[in-house]
Amino acid sequence: MLLYGSIRSAPIGEPGAHFTIANYVKAYADKEFYLLLLNSVYYALGTCTLTFLIGTFLAWVSERTNTPCKKLFMVMSLIPFIIPGILSTISWILLLSPKIGLINIVVKEALGLDAAPFNVYSMWGMIWAESIHLYPLVFLLMSAAFRNMDTSLEEAALTSGSSTFQTFRTVTLPLMRPAMVSVLLINFIRGIEAFEVPALIGVPAKISVFTTKIFLAIHQFPSDFGLAGAYAVTLLVISTVGVLIYGRITRKEERYATVTGKGYRPRVVDLGPWKWLTFGISSLIFMLAVILPIFVLLWSSFIPYYGVPSWELAGKMTWGNYHYILNYPLAATAFKNSFYLSVGTATLVMLLTSVIAWITVKTKLPGRAFLDTMCFIPIAMPGIVLGVSLIWVYLTIPIPIYGTIWVLLLAYMTKYIPYGIRAASASMIQINKELEEASFTAGGTWFQTFWKIILPLLMPGFTAGWIYISIIALRELSTSILLYSYNSTVLSIMAFDLWEGGQYTYVCALGVLMVLLLVTMAGIARKLGAKIGIAE
Amino acid sequence: MAETRDMVQIEALEKYFGEDKERVHVLKGVSLNIPEGSLYTFLGPSGCGKTTTLRCVAGLERPDGGRISIGGQTVFASGERVYVPTNKRPIGMVFQSYAIWPHMTVAENVAYPLTIQRKSKDEIKKRVGEVLKVVGLDGLEDRPAPKLSGGQQQRVAFARALINEPKVMLLDEPLSNLDAKLRVQMRSEIKALQRRTNITTIFVTHDQAEALAISDQIAVMHGGVLIEVGAPHQLYTRPKRRFTATFLGLTNLLNGKVLEVSGDSQPGKMQTKKGVLSFIPAPGLKKDQAAVISIRPENIPLHKTQPQGLENVVDGIITEAIFMGDSYQCKVAVADDIVAVHTHPFNAVNVGDKVYLHLDPASCNGLPADDKEGVDESMLGD
């Protein structure tokens, strides 16, 4: 944990100490800085609003209405989780680009327009591409909020004589407010630290945000680490403030949550004929969020050169792209690295956080609250900032891991500990303390108890956390892109490079392979988890 | 009487919960000696410190002061900084929730204490078979633990606690999660099992009927203080403390002042609102001390006419008579007090009847009235 602290505090402390305030002067004096700030905030606000609308709508449809096929929507809502951000971005470029965008071409032909109706290379294009990728989180959080709300609270209001609308305003809304605000905040933070969309769409469109600016400052020649640092610290401050507010609100939210018990069923609203409208809107969202992107990726991965789907092109479908990818000089390294990194990160993080969760949940050791906070801090650190700070740490401290796969492992672990700790503590809380005490009274040592009792009981949460972390680690781009070297290339970097090189069809083939790898890993993890843990 | 060795010795145990301002003193110098081979019960209301004391013996709580030894070995001593961790103590424990590990089968649960000692497979199998037979679960070895009924889970918990042949069995309210019928059945089984194995057993409960039925000795606790220790019959019929009298069963308390006491269980005299009454004094009761007479409702014969030649007769009016099948439960207004009387159902009683109550001196226990020492009222309740 000390190592951790040093990694984290170094970049915050260092720019002032080593590089003087010149960088800040340079950064803040520049008119461009304020444009950057404006862009970043605009982008983040747009993203969090749009994701909130989509995610909450779907959550409401699946939890509180009688819309047809809502079970199907529930499952499909989660599919975008498994598509790496870089791929989802690419798919939207392929769909909405003014020149080659599939939707644009179809709509143009259908309506006989001269110009493309949509342009992904715009602020709203960026917001759209980001939102359609981020909304599953909102869906999950809001579903939980809808599900956990004790409907008897609403019923009490109704029986007290208030109308449906009054009830909504005076009871439902205040009860949901903490959840809503925290969801908005977390998406704002994710919007402000997003990298894939701004890099792939924003850079060609000349719309800069903090993350891309930092990336460019380091990737230009010579690298301007000082300026990157100044931007990074600014970005860190914004996201830290967001996370602090988020922390406050969720703590309050948990207090709300403890008031209500469990075992109630949410009241389902009968929408009457309107249910076909909600069905239509939900279907449209799925068409846009799941089917079209996957279709365009699959399609592009099989054709020799990029083009609009047609029978002519369909006849030319080939495995060529896959051949190319698999024979690509770096492919083997990238696959191996990505696989090891994602499995290694997920396993180490979950083991580490299980121990930490045990300490924070089950013991009364002094400093456990501090430990809990420490584990939450990295969530405030945007991936790109983490990259910058690790560059600094390893440029100043002579540990020869810079440029190796180990620095990536360390970066990933730092980044994903907050997710691990959430999964681990949530399940840890559910384990009755007597179960482990029984092991002690039976003569078990702490290690035996942890290994034979706690870990197996933790398995459902452990597996869920493991799957989530391995997925997000496999698609990680924003930190890796600053820390990789030739030998530590990972899949997402490879995809990024191929895209930069204009090899769209190859990227899509690579993307399909990545998704397959992810699905397989998740499947195996579930099987293993069920075997070790409690059979459901 | 043959000297029996004390298996567990607890001296001046102190325990606080919480920190700083919210610090609560939960054990205030509890001292106990638990004889080898006995079934010893900690009885008291919620929050009295009985479970905490048990957990201190198990090593699951670390006391703030005092000393605990098991089988002659000191496992905790605050002065000498001795603290033997739970897993090194010669104990077996049954938890309130049974704490059966849901990811293991019955056999795996029971075998656990031996598995972690890396005993041979054959030995484990043999011992598991034996111990499951003892608790009446033979044949269920491979059943997954979550597929057991409450009573079966309880037996698994017992088997697991027994398999290591502990010196002390610790039972933390093991019957509280069972339904009433099963509870009575398991109660006798626990007692029979304890007799058979002769393992010193500490049983924690808040249920006085359970404690009376099962125990060799009961330690009554209240507010972190040990009130009184005794055999069930003695505690019920001759309590020495007011709390014991009221906590174990129903009783009537009549306030008064000691007029005459000679010691050595000879009847004394007390001035009450109903006149001077004879009673059997608790040890240490002194002349002029404020005291109470405790007499149980079932020990009060009820007469329609004034009985002749009897001591301690008071008269009153029946204000309530509830027929319970095996008895009438009456409330009798005596002067400005209400006395509860349970009488035989053949004894037809009507509200408004004038009756004479015989408070037989042999049934009247004179106890110190001011029995509040060390009892923090705020600790009552959960």
CSV table of C-alpha atoms in Angstrom, one decimal, chain A residues 364 368 432-446 448-449 452-453 456-457 532-534, chain B residues 55 58 60 86-88 91-93 95-104 112-113 115-116 160 164 172:
chain,number,residue,atom,x,y,z
A,364,LYS,CA,-11.9,-3.5,14.0
A,368,ARG,CA,-9.3,0.4,8.3
A,432,ASN,CA,-22.3,-14.1,8.6
A,433,LYS,CA,-19.4,-13.5,11.0
A,434,GLU,CA,-20.2,-16.8,12.7
A,435,LEU,CA,-19.2,-18.7,9.6
A,436,GLU,CA,-15.6,-17.7,10.1
A,437,GLU,CA,-15.7,-17.8,13.9
A,438,ALA,CA,-16.8,-21.4,13.6
A,439,SER,CA,-13.6,-22.1,11.7
A,440,PHE,CA,-11.5,-20.5,14.4
A,441,THR,CA,-13.2,-22.4,17.1
A,442,ALA,CA,-12.6,-25.6,15.1
A,443,GLY,CA,-8.9,-24.9,15.3
A,444,GLY,CA,-8.4,-23.2,11.9
A,445,THR,CA,-5.7,-20.6,11.5
A,446,TRP,CA,-6.4,-17.3,9.9
A,448,GLN,CA,-6.8,-21.7,6.6
A,449,THR,CA,-10.0,-19.9,7.4
A,452,LYS,CA,-11.2,-22.6,3.0
A,453,ILE,CA,-14.1,-20.6,4.3
A,456,PRO,CA,-15.3,-20.0,-1.3
A,457,LEU,CA,-18.1,-18.1,0.2
A,532,ILE,CA,-15.3,-23.6,-6.3
A,533,GLY,CA,-18.1,-21.6,-4.6
A,534,ILE,CA,-21.6,-22.3,-3.7
B,55,ARG,CA,-17.0,-15.4,23.4
B,58,ALA,CA,-13.8,-18.9,23.0
B,60,LEU,CA,-13.5,-14.5,19.8
B,86,THR,CA,-9.2,-19.1,19.4
B,87,ASN,CA,-7.8,-21.8,17.1
B,88,LYS,CA,-5.4,-23.0,19.8
B,91,ILE,CA,-13.0,-25.8,22.6
B,92,GLY,CA,-15.9,-26.7,20.3
B,93,MET,CA,-18.5,-24.2,19.6
B,95,PHE,CA,-23.3,-20.9,17.0
B,96,GLN,CA,-26.7,-19.3,17.2
B,97,SER,CA,-26.9,-19.4,13.4
B,98,TYR,CA,-25.2,-22.8,13.4
B,99,ALA,CA,-22.7,-21.4,10.9
B,100,ILE,CA,-22.8,-24.4,8.7
B,101,TRP,CA,-20.6,-23.7,5.7
B,102,PRO,CA,-22.9,-23.7,2.7
B,103,HIS,CA,-20.2,-24.6,0.2
B,104,MET,CA,-19.5,-27.9,1.9
B,112,TYR,CA,-13.2,-29.6,9.0
B,113,PRO,CA,-11.4,-29.5,12.4
B,115,THR,CA,-8.9,-31.7,7.8
B,116,ILE,CA,-7.0,-28.6,8.8
B,160,ARG,CA,-18.4,-30.4,14.1
B,164,ASN,CA,-12.1,-32.7,18.0
B,172,ASP,CA,-24.4,-19.8,22.0
